[in-house]
Every structure is written in structure tokens, then in C-alpha cells.
Coordinates of C-alpha atoms in Angstrom, one line a residue:
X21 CA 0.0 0.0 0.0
X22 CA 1.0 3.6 -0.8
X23 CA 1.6 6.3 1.4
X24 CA -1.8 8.0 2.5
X25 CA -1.3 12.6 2.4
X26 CA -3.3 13.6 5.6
X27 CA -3.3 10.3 7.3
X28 CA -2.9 10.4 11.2
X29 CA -2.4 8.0 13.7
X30 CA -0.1 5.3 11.5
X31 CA -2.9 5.1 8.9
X32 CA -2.1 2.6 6.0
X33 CA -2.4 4.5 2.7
X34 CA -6.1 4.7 1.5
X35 CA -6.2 2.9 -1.7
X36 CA -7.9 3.0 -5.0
X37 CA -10.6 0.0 -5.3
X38 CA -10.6 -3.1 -5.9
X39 CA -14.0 -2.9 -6.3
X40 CA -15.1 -1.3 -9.5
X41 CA -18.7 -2.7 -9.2
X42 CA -19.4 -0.9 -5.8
X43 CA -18.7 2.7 -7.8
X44 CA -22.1 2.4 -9.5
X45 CA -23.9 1.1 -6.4
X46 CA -24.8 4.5 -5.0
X47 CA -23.1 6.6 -7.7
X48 CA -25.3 9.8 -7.5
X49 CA -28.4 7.6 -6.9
X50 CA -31.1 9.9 -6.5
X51 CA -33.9 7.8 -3.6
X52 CA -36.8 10.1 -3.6
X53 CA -38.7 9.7 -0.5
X54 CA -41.6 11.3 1.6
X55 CA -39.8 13.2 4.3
X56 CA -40.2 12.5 8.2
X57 CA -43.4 14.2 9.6
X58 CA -45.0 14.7 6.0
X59 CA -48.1 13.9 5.5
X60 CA -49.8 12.4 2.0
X61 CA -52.0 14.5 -0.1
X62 CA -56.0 13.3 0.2
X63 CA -56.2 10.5 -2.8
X64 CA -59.2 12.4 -4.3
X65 CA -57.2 15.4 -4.7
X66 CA -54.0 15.6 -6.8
X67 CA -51.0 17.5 -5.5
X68 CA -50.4 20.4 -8.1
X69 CA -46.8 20.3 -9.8
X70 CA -44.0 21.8 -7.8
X71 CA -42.3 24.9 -9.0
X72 CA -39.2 24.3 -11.3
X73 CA -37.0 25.6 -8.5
X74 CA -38.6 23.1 -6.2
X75 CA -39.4 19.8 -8.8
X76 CA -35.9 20.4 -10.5
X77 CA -33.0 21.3 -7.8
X78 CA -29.3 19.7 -9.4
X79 CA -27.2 19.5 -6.9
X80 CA -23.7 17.1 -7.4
X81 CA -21.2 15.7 -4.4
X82 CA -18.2 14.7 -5.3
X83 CA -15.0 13.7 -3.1
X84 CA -12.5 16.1 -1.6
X85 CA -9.7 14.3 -2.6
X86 CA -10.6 13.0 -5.4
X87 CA -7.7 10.8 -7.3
X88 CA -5.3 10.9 -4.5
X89 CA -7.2 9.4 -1.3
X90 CA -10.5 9.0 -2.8
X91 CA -12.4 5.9 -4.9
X92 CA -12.4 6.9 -8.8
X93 CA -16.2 6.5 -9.2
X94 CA -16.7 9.8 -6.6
X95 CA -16.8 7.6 -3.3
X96 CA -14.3 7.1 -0.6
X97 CA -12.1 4.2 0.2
X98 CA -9.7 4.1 2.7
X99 CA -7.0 1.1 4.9
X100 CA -6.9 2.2 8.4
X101 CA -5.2 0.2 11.3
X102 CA -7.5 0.1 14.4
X103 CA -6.9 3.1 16.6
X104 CA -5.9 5.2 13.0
X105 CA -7.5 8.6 12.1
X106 CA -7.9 9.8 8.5
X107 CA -9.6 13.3 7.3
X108 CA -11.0 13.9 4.0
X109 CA -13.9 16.2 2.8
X110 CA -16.7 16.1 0.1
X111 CA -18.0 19.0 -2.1
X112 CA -21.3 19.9 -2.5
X113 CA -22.3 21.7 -5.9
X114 CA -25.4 23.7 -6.0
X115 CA -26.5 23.4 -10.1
X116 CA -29.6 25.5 -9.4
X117 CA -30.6 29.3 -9.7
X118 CA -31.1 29.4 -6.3
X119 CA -29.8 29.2 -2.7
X120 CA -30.0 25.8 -1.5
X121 CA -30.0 23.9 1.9
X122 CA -28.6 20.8 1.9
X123 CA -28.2 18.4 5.3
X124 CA -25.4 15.6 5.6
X125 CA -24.6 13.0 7.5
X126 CA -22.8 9.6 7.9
X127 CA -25.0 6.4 7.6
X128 CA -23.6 2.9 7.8
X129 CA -24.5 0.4 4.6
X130 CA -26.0 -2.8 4.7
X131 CA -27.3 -5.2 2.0
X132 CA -30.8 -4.1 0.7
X133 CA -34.0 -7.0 0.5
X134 CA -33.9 -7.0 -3.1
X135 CA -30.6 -7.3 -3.5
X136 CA -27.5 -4.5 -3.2
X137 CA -26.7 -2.1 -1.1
X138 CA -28.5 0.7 0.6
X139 CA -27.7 3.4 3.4
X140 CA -29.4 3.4 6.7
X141 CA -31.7 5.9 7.8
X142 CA -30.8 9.1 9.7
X143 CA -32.0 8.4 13.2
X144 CA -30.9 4.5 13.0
X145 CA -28.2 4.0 15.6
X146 CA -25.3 3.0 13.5
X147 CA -23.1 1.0 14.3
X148 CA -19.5 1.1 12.1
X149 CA -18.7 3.6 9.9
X150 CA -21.9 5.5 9.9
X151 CA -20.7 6.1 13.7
X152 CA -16.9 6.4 13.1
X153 CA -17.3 9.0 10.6
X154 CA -17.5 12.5 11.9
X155 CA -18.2 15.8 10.7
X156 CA -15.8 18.5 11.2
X157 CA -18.4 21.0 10.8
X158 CA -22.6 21.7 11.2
X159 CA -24.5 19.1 9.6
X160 CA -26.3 21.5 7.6
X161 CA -24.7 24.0 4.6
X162 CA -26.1 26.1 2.5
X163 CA -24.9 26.4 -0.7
X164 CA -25.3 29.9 -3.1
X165 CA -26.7 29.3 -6.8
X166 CA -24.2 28.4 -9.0
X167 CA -21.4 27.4 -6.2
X168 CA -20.3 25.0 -3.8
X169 CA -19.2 24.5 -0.3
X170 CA -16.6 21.8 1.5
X171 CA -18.2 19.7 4.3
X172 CA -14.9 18.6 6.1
X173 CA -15.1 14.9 8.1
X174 CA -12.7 12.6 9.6
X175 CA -12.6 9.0 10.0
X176 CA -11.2 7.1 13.1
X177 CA -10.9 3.3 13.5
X178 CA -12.1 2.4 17.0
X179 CA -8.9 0.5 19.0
X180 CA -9.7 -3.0 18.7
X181 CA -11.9 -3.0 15.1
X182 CA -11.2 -6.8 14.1
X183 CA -9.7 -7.0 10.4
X184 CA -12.2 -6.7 7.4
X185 CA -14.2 -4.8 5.4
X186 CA -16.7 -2.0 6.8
X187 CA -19.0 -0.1 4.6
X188 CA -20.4 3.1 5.1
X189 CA -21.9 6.1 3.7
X190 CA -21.9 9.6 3.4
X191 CA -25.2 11.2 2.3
X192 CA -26.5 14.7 1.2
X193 CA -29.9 15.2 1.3
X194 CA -31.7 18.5 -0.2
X195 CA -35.4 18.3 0.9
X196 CA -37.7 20.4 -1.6
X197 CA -40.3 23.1 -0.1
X198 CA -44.1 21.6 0.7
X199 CA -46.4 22.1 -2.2
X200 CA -50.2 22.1 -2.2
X201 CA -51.5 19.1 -0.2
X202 CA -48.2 19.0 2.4
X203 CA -46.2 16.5 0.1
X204 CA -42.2 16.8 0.8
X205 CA -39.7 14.8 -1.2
X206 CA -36.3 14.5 -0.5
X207 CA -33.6 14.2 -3.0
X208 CA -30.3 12.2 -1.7
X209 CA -26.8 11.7 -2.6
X210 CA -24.7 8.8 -1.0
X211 CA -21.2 8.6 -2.0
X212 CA -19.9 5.0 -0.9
X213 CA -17.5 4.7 2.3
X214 CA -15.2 1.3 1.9
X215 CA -12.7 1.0 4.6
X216 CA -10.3 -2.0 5.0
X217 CA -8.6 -2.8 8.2
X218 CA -5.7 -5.0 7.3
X219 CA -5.5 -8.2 9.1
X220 CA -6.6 -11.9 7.6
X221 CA -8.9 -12.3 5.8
X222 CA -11.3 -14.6 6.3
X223 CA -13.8 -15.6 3.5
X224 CA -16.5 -17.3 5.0
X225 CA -20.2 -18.6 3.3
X226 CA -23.3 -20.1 4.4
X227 CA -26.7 -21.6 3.4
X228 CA -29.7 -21.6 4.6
X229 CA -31.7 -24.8 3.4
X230 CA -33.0 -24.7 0.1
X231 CA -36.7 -24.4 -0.1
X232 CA -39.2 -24.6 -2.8
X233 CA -42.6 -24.6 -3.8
X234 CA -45.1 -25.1 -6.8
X235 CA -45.5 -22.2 -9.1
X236 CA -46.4 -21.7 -12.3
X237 CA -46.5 -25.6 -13.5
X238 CA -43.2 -25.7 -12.0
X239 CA -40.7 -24.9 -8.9
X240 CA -39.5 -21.9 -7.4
X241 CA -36.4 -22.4 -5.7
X242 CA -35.1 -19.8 -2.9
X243 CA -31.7 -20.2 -0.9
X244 CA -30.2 -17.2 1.0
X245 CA -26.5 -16.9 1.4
X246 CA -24.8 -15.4 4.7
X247 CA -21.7 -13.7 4.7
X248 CA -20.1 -14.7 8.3
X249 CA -16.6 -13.9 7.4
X250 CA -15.2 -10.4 7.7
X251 CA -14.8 -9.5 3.9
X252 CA -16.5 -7.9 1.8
X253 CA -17.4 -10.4 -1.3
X254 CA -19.9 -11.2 -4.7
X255 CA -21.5 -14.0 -5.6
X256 CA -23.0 -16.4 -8.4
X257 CA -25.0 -19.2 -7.6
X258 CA -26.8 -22.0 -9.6
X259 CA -29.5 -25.1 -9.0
X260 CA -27.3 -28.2 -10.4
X261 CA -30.3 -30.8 -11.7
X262 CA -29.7 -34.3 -11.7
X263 CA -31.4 -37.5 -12.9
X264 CA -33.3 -37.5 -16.3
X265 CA -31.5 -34.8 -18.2
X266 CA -28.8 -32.9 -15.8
X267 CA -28.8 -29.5 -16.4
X268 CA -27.9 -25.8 -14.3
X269 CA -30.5 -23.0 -14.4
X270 CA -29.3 -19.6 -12.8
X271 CA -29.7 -18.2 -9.4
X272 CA -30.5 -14.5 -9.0
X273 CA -29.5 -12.0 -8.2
X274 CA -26.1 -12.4 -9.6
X275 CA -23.4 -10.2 -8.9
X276 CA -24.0 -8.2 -5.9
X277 CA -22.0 -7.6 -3.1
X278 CA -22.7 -9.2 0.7
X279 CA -20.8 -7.3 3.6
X280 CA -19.7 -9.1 6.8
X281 CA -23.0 -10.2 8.3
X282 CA -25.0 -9.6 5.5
X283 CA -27.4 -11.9 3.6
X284 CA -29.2 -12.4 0.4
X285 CA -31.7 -14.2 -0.7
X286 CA -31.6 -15.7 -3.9
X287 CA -34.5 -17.6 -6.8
X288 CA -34.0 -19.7 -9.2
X289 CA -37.2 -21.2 -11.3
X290 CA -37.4 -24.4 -12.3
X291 CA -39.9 -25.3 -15.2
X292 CA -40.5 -28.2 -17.9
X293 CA -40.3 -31.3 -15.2
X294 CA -40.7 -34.4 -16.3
X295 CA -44.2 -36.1 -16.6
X296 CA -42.4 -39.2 -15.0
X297 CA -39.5 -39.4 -13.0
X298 CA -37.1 -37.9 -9.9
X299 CA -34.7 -35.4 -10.1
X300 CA -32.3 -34.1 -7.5
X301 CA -32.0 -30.0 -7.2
X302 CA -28.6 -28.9 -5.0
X303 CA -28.0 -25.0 -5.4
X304 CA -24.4 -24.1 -5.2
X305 CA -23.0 -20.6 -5.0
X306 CA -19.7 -19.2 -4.9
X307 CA -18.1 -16.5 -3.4
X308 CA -15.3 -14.2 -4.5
X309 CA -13.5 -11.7 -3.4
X310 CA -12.9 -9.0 -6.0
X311 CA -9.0 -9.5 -6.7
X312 CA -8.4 -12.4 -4.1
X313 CA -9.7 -16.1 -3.3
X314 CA -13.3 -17.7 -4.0
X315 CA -15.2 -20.2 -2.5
X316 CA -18.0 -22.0 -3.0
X317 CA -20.5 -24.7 -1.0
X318 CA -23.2 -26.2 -1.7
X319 CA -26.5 -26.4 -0.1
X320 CA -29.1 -29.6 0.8
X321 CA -30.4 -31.9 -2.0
X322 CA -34.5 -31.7 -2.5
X323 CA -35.4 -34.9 -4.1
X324 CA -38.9 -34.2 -6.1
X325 CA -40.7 -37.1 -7.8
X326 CA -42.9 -36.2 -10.8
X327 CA -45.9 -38.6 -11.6
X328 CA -48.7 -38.2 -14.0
X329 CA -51.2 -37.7 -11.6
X330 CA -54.3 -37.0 -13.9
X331 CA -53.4 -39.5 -16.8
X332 CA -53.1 -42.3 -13.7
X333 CA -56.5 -41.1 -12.0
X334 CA -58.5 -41.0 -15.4
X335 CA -56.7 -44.6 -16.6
X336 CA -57.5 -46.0 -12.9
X337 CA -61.6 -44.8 -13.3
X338 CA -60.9 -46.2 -16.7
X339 CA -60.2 -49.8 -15.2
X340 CA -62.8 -49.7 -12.6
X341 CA -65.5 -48.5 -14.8
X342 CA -64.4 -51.2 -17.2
X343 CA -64.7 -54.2 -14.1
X344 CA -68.0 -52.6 -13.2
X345 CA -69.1 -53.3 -16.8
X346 CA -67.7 -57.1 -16.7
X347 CA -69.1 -57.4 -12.9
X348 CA -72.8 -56.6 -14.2
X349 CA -72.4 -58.5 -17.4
X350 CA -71.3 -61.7 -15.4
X351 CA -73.7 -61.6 -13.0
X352 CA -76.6 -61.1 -16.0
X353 CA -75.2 -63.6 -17.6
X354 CA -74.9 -65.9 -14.7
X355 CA -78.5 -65.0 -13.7
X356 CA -79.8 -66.0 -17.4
X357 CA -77.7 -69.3 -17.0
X358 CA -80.0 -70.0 -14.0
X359 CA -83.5 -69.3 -15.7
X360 CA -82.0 -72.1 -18.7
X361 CA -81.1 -74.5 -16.2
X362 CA -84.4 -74.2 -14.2
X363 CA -86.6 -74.5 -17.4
X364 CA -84.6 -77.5 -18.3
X365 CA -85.3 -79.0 -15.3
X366 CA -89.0 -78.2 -15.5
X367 CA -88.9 -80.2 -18.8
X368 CA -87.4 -82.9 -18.0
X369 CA -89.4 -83.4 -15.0
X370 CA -92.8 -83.3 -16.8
X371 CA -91.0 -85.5 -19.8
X372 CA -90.6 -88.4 -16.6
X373 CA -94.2 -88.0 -15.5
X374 CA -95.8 -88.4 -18.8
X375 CA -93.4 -91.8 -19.1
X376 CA -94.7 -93.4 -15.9
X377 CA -98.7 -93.1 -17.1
X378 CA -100.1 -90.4 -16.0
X379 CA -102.9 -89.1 -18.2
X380 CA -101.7 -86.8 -20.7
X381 CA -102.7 -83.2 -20.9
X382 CA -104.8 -84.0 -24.1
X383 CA -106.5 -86.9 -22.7
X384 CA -108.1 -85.0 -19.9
X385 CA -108.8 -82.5 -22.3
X386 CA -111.2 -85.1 -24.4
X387 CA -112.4 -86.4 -21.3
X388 CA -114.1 -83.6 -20.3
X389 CA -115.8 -82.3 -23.2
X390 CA -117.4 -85.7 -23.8
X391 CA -118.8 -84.8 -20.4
X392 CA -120.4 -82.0 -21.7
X393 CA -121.9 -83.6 -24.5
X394 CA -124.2 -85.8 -22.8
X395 CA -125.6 -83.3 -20.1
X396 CA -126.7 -80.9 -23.1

């Protein structure tokens, strides 16, 4: 490392990054928000449009030092021992026709629920370099049209900061007057704070189980990875797929950095599973620290069987609809084969009595209408 103009303290030389990704995390990010205390317009009624002056205020911040102690994208990096002291400044420029107001302060960084990074609130207790950074002057500055003004800070390393990577922020935040309705918005700035304390590095990755669930005819697969080492590091992951066809499909995000003690959460979809069959789904992900070692684990397996469920139900009513059919046919048939073999019997029987002598049925029939004769 270089020698570090304006360091105090034994500080190591601030360095240039490593990290070109992190310059477009908050690189003049404009996060418009409703202001503490303000209160929404009634829905019915729309909020008029602001002024020009008040819709449209450019303001820029860029870093004191730029090039010599100062990240390249605008932001500020520094390597500090613990117990080292470092000052540095950021300039505010006032693009507008008009006076402005603008209020900064420190804010420390953590990993956002979508993904990336995002400053803390003012009014959060913070607890690393949003509360190591100082101001050297009033929090507020007002800055003429056309000009600019130097907000002066100073960093110090607390004695006994463990080795690692700490991010902060420094954000400038113009508020815009109230319109019609009581609707503020404030306009923010936050210029990126990356400080190293040197020490080992230690590169450490975890994962929670891999979960998943039905959507969309097929499976949404979520794993979130936890930084418990004490550097700052991206990541890639994928779902490996085996049985049937292996295959990878992408985890996402992709690319996005994870400070010490930071998580994110990442998705991978899984569609087109087979109509018969098990697969295995592991997600693996691996970490890398921009310009130095990479690791990567793995996660649980989730075994999922796939089974034609509606083909199989309909075949199934198929077959028992089918053995109904035979069921009733055999037992019609079976009761038919009884009525044959009763009348046979019948027949047979009178065919024996008509052998042995018993008058015939024609006989009696002659019998008694010779009867008849004689009486008329």
C-alpha cells in the first residue's frame, strides 16, 4: 500500500478500489422519499406540480480528494489500522438558480432486500462507519446558486476493530419546499465509504436450506446466502439438476455484493419437469472476493418425484369403470344361465311324468268335453 497525504495516527495509505462494481452502487443515486413528519396529499385530490425551482433542484457531491485518497467512481475508500484517524472532505455543488440547503450525515451500509446495497436511515443508531465517521463542521450548509461548499469529516478506527471490510456512507440530502397538499420529497446523494482494516482475511459462506414450492407448473427455488466472514465479497450461484437430463438454471440476483454479516436471498425457477420421473436439485454458490480467493458450498439436496397424476386417475376410473361393466355382465349372464337350467329341469321333470302313465294333458282335455256332451 501507498503512502496516504493527511493520514494520522499510523494510517495505512487509502487505496484506490478493488472494487469497481461498488462505484455504480450509490453513484449519485437519486432515492426520492416522503420526508419524516409529511403527510400524503388526500387521494381524491391531486398534488399540483411543484415549482421548477422546487421539482428540478441539481445539486452534485463529489469527493474532496478526489484521485489521491478517494475511490475513482466519486466515493471514498480508505486502509486504516484500528486506533488510525484519516480526514478527507466532500464537495457539495449547488446546479440550481437558487440558494439551497442541503443536510449531511454519515449512515452505515448494509445489504438491501432486493438485492444491493443501501444506506441506513438518519435516526438508525449506527453502528461502524456511519458512527466512526464524523463531521468537522454543522451538519447543515447552504450552498449559493451556481457554487459549492466543502463539508470537512474525519474517519477514526475504534482500538480493537477486528480485520475486514466495513461499509459506510456519506449522504447529502436536499429536501424540496411543501407544495399544495403537504407532500415533501427529499432528494439524496450517498457517496460510498469502503474501509479495510488489514489483518486476515477470512472468507466465509453459508446456506440456509434450500426451499421450494409449486408455481407456475413448475418450482420456485429460494436459498439465501450469509456472509459470516469479515470481507466484503460477490457471488454467483446456480441449481445443479440431476437424474433425467442434468442441467444448471441460474440463481438471481447475480453479482451483488454481501458485507460481513449480510445476507441475500436468492430464486432460481425451475420449469419443464418431467411427466415421469425424480430429479435431485442442489444450489451451489460461490463467493469471490474482488481481486483475491473464491469459495464456494453447496446447499441440501430436494429430491422431487414427478408422476402423472391426472393421466393415472382418469386410466384408474378407466379400469374400474371397465370391471363394473364385466361385474354386471357376469352376474346377468350368470342369472340368465339359471332361468336355462331351471326351465330345463321343469322339462325334464314333466317329460318323466308323462313316461310313468299319468294321463296326458290332451286326454283330460277329451275327457271332459265328452262330459259335456251328454248333459246338453
Amino acid at each position: 500500500m501507498n503512502g496516504c497525504p493527511r493520514a494520522q495516527g499510523g494510517a495505512l495509505a487509502t487505496h484506490r478500489a478493488r472494487f469497481p462494481a461498488l462505484w455504480s452502487l450509490l453513484l449519485t443515486g437519486l432515492m426520492l422519499g416522503l420526508a419524516p413528519g409529511a403527510r400524503a396529499a388526500p387521494a381524491p385530490v391531486p398534488s399540483p406540480t411543484p415549482p421548477e425551482s422546487a421539482a428540478r433542484a441539481p445539486f452534485g457531491v463529489r469527493a474532496g480528494l478526489y484521485g489521491l485518497t478517494t475511490l475513482t467512481g466519486g466515493h471514498f475508500g480508505y486502509a486504516l489500522k484500528a486506533g488510525a484517524r484519516i480526514e478527507d472532505s466532500a464537495v457539495v455543488h449547488n446546479e440550481s438558480d437558487e440558494a439551497r440547503t442541503f443536510h449531511v450525515y454519515a449512515a452505515d451500509v448494509a445489504n438491501a432486500a432486493g438485492g444491493g446495497l443501501a444506506p441506513a436511515q438518519e435516526g438508525q443508531r449506527m453502528r461502524t462507519v456511519g458512527a466512526w465517521l464524523k463531521l468537522d463542521s454543522e451538519a447543515t450548509v447552504t450552498v449559493p446558486p451556481k457554487g459549492s461548499a466543502t463539508v470537512r469529516f474525519s474517519l477514526a478506527v475504534p482500538d480493537g476493530t477486528p480485520p475486514g471490510s466495513y461499509l459506510g456512507s456519506l449522504v447529502t440530502a436536499l429536501r424540496t419546499p411543501a407544495v399544495s397538499g403537504g407532500v415533501n420529497t427529499e432528494t439524496r446523494i450517498a457517496r460510498l465509504v469502503e474501509l479495510t482494516v488489514p489483518g486476515t482475511a477470512d472468507l466465509q459462506v453459508s446456506l440456509t436450506e434450500l426451499e421450494h414450492r409449486p408455481v407456475g407448473g413448475g418450482e420456485e427455488f429460494t436459498v439465501t446466502v450469509r456472509n459470516t466472514g469479515n470481507v466484503l465479497y460477490t457471488f454467483a450461484g446456480t441449481l445443479n439438476i440431476t437424474g433425467g437430463s442434468a442441467r444448471t438454471v441460474p440463481l438471481t440476483p447475480t453479482g451483488i455484493y454481501v458485507i460481513p454479516g449480510g445476507s441475500a436471498t436468492l430464486t432460481g425457477r425451475l420449469a419443464n419437469l418431467p411427466a415421469l420421473g425424480r430429479i435431485a436439485v442442489t444450489a451451489s454458490v460461490t463467493a469471490t472476493v474482488p481481486g483475491g480467493a473464491a469459495k464456494t458450498v453447496d446447499s441440501n439436496t430436494v429430491r422431487l418425484s414427478s408422476f402423472p397424476w391426472l393421466i393415472a386417475t382418469l386410466a384408474v376410473a378407466g379400469l374400474l369403470a371397465l370391471a363394473l361393466s364385466l361385474l354386471i355382465t357376469r352376474e346377468r349372464r350368470r342369472a340368465w344361465l339359471r332361468r336355462r337350467a331351471e326351465e330345463r329341469a321343469a322339462l325334464r321333470a314333466l317329460r318323466r311324468e308323462l313316461r310313468g302313465g299319468s294321463p296326458s294333458a290332451g286326454e283330460a282335455h277329451a275327457a271332459g268335453t265328452g262330459g259335456g256332451g251328454e248333459h246338453g
